[in-house]
Amino acid sequence: MPEQSKDWWRTAVIYQIYPRSFADSNGDGIGDLPGITARLDHLVELGVDALWLSPFYPSPQADAGYDVSDYRDVDPLFGRLDDADKLLAAARERGLRVIVDLVPNHTSSEHPWFKQALAAGPGSPERARYIFRTHKPNNWESTFGGPAWTQVPDGEWYLHLFDAGQPDLNWDHPEVRAEFRDILRFWLDRGVDGFRVDVAHGLIKQADLADWHYPVEPLTGPATEGIRPPMWDQDAVHDVYRDWRRVLEEYPGERVLVAEAWVSPAERLAAYVRPDEMHQAFNFEYLEAAWTAAAQHEVITRSLAANGTVGAPTTWVLSNHDVLRHASRLGLPIGTMRPRGIGVGDPQPDLVLGLRRARAATLLMLALPGSAYLYQGEELGLPEHTTMPDEERQDPMFRRTNGEQKGRDGCRVPIPWQSDAPSYGFGPTNASWLPQPANWAGYALDRQRGVPGSTYEMYRAALRLRAQQGLGPGSLTWAEGPEGVLAFRNGDVYVLTNFGETPASLPAGARPLISSEELHADGTVPTDVTVWAVV
Ligand code: GLC
Ligand code: CA
């Protein structure tokens, strides 16, 4: 490994690919690995350092692949194992690193282990790999709605914090631990640069499986008041990551672990990125922070401080396949609790305002020191699909809540590449596993490429400048600003976001490098605009 690649992850910009919805090579309406390989140059042109692939493993697709039935292969929907190898090689040729998804909290109910557990019956060693009980031991609810326990024909109950098709593994079992060490090695041997660890805060449950009387939503729960949910963020989970870190360190280069852990407060999240554990943890408190100068100031300060105590970078993120796309989220009234999906008949986001704020938010995020994740399509300013007909919805969350939560399909719609092609260039046919809105031509890549002021060109320019100015490895110093304005310095760059109602002035002599919208003629910064300048 070349010297400069050491610690690459501390400052990397990583692009999340949701394989089903990125590019479809064979026209069946489902994105696939050959489709991704054929489009890798897009990521090079955009200027990211790495990509993270959501699951592509064999799966009954009860939760879009987060229900894995074989951890060492590729689902025929997405291609073959050989296509994964080709993708890895093509990425390596282009200097792009690749992170794959690892789903250790649960398997699919079609995984051989679970099938064996059902066949072997109560009290068997096969059942000990999962969490079976003779009686339903508590009142826990599934994250997707409905009970977290399902009864099997012989009368026993098994735990699933998500869908019934996703039985939770028993991480106190040595075979479970050994199996996942081996799965890590399988993909490390194939050359992956790391793993995004799904539900990293869920593997260990409190031994007494105590009842829980608060919402299952980890970040909105009472965790901040010190009341700890018995199903999330147990101290013993850290042993698992110390163990995995040792496995990764046997491999050349810097292979990384990134935690998907909906844990608060920031100090508890920082525990996942102590020097002998994981490398990164998504900062979801940041993702959820309100669009006000005060809220952003607080969450940024707190995250940097918490991670600073353990010597870890902060991992910023605004969108992913589980949350409302930020171009829509920021078009809802400020302070709205993030809805889990939006449908016809729900209050609709203001798309113009949402995109304006999303561009400002992205420019603010990309100026922060640390690493950042982008979600496919955000570089196009893509909004959530907020009017998808209910009968098209596939997220188990929709079904398990009887439609009360619309679910996450709206952020998972196949992305538009070409304005005048079938499926907007997603694939060679019109097929698309989720319907694309009729007005997406204007967001297509071909309409934005080379167009000054387009969201795509703003992302490209920002990523280039971020690298040139060394913002990732930099450090943040807050600057004084009027009320409603957030301002800081990172190295030579002065960054200002105007959350206020009146135009904000840059310091005397400041020379703007980039802004999320045009500045006023007198050089002041309009509302909901971020600017980077050299002073
Ligand atoms: C994570 C994934 C989400 C999935 C869940 C269960 O939160 O990001 O998409 O539904 O875990 O695996
Ligand atoms: Ca396909």
mmCIF file of N, CA and C and ligand atoms in Angstrom, residues 19-20 23-35 76-79 426-428, ligand 2:
data_model
loop_
_atom_site.group_PDB
_atom_site.id
_atom_site.type_symbol
_atom_site.label_atom_id
_atom_site.label_comp_id
_atom_site.label_asym_id
_atom_site.label_seq_id
_atom_site.Cartn_x
_atom_site.Cartn_y
_atom_site.Cartn_z
ATOM 1 N N PRO A 19 -27.648 -1.263 -4.698
ATOM 2 C CA PRO A 19 -27.528 -1.965 -5.982
ATOM 3 C C PRO A 19 -28.840 -2.116 -6.757
ATOM 4 N N ARG A 20 -29.937 -2.350 -6.062
ATOM 5 C CA ARG A 20 -31.219 -2.520 -6.769
ATOM 6 C C ARG A 20 -31.586 -1.325 -7.632
ATOM 7 N N ALA A 23 -28.106 0.863 -11.356
ATOM 8 C CA ALA A 23 -28.074 0.667 -12.810
ATOM 9 C C ALA A 23 -28.400 -0.790 -13.131
ATOM 10 N N ASP A 24 -29.316 -0.962 -14.044
ATOM 11 C CA ASP A 24 -29.811 -2.297 -14.407
ATOM 12 C C ASP A 24 -29.209 -2.700 -15.748
ATOM 13 N N SER A 25 -28.412 -3.758 -15.777
ATOM 14 C CA SER A 25 -27.720 -4.106 -17.032
ATOM 15 C C SER A 25 -28.579 -4.968 -17.962
ATOM 16 N N ASN A 26 -29.541 -5.730 -17.405
ATOM 17 C CA ASN A 26 -30.239 -6.695 -18.256
ATOM 18 C C ASN A 26 -31.730 -6.396 -18.459
ATOM 19 N N GLY A 27 -32.183 -5.239 -17.959
ATOM 20 C CA GLY A 27 -33.541 -4.822 -18.299
ATOM 21 C C GLY A 27 -34.650 -5.492 -17.511
ATOM 22 N N ASP A 28 -34.298 -6.171 -16.393
ATOM 23 C CA ASP A 28 -35.367 -6.798 -15.601
ATOM 24 C C ASP A 28 -35.934 -5.834 -14.553
ATOM 25 N N GLY A 29 -35.439 -4.607 -14.543
ATOM 26 C CA GLY A 29 -35.989 -3.608 -13.629
ATOM 27 C C GLY A 29 -35.319 -3.578 -12.267
ATOM 28 N N ILE A 30 -34.299 -4.412 -12.093
ATOM 29 C CA ILE A 30 -33.566 -4.435 -10.820
ATOM 30 C C ILE A 30 -32.093 -4.171 -11.107
ATOM 31 N N GLY A 31 -31.568 -3.190 -10.463
ATOM 32 C CA GLY A 31 -30.157 -2.870 -10.642
ATOM 33 C C GLY A 31 -29.302 -4.067 -10.271
ATOM 34 N N ASP A 32 -28.085 -4.136 -10.813
ATOM 35 C CA ASP A 32 -27.257 -5.326 -10.605
ATOM 36 C C ASP A 32 -25.779 -4.966 -10.622
ATOM 37 N N LEU A 33 -24.934 -5.954 -10.302
ATOM 38 C CA LEU A 33 -23.498 -5.679 -10.195
ATOM 39 C C LEU A 33 -22.874 -5.291 -11.537
ATOM 40 N N PRO A 34 -23.198 -6.003 -12.651
ATOM 41 C CA PRO A 34 -22.627 -5.539 -13.927
ATOM 42 C C PRO A 34 -23.045 -4.096 -14.248
ATOM 43 N N GLY A 35 -24.263 -3.722 -13.862
ATOM 44 C CA GLY A 35 -24.708 -2.341 -14.064
ATOM 45 C C GLY A 35 -23.817 -1.356 -13.311
ATOM 46 N N PRO A 76 -28.714 -14.206 -7.528
ATOM 47 C CA PRO A 76 -28.862 -14.173 -8.991
ATOM 48 C C PRO A 76 -29.543 -12.890 -9.497
ATOM 49 N N LEU A 77 -30.338 -12.251 -8.661
ATOM 50 C CA LEU A 77 -30.924 -10.955 -9.063
ATOM 51 C C LEU A 77 -29.840 -9.959 -9.437
ATOM 52 N N PHE A 78 -28.720 -10.027 -8.725
ATOM 53 C CA PHE A 78 -27.663 -9.015 -8.883
ATOM 54 C C PHE A 78 -26.481 -9.506 -9.706
ATOM 55 N N GLY A 79 -26.445 -10.812 -10.002
ATOM 56 C CA GLY A 79 -25.330 -11.331 -10.778
ATOM 57 C C GLY A 79 -24.766 -12.586 -10.156
ATOM 58 N N PHE A 426 -31.906 4.114 -16.410
ATOM 59 C CA PHE A 426 -31.564 3.176 -15.321
ATOM 60 C C PHE A 426 -31.209 1.828 -15.920
ATOM 61 N N GLY A 427 -31.976 1.417 -16.925
ATOM 62 C CA GLY A 427 -31.711 0.158 -17.614
ATOM 63 C C GLY A 427 -32.144 0.273 -19.055
ATOM 64 N N PRO A 428 -31.972 -0.818 -19.821
ATOM 65 C CA PRO A 428 -32.304 -0.764 -21.245
ATOM 66 C C PRO A 428 -33.807 -0.813 -21.525
HETATM 67 CA CA CA B 2 -31.002 -6.372 -13.581
#
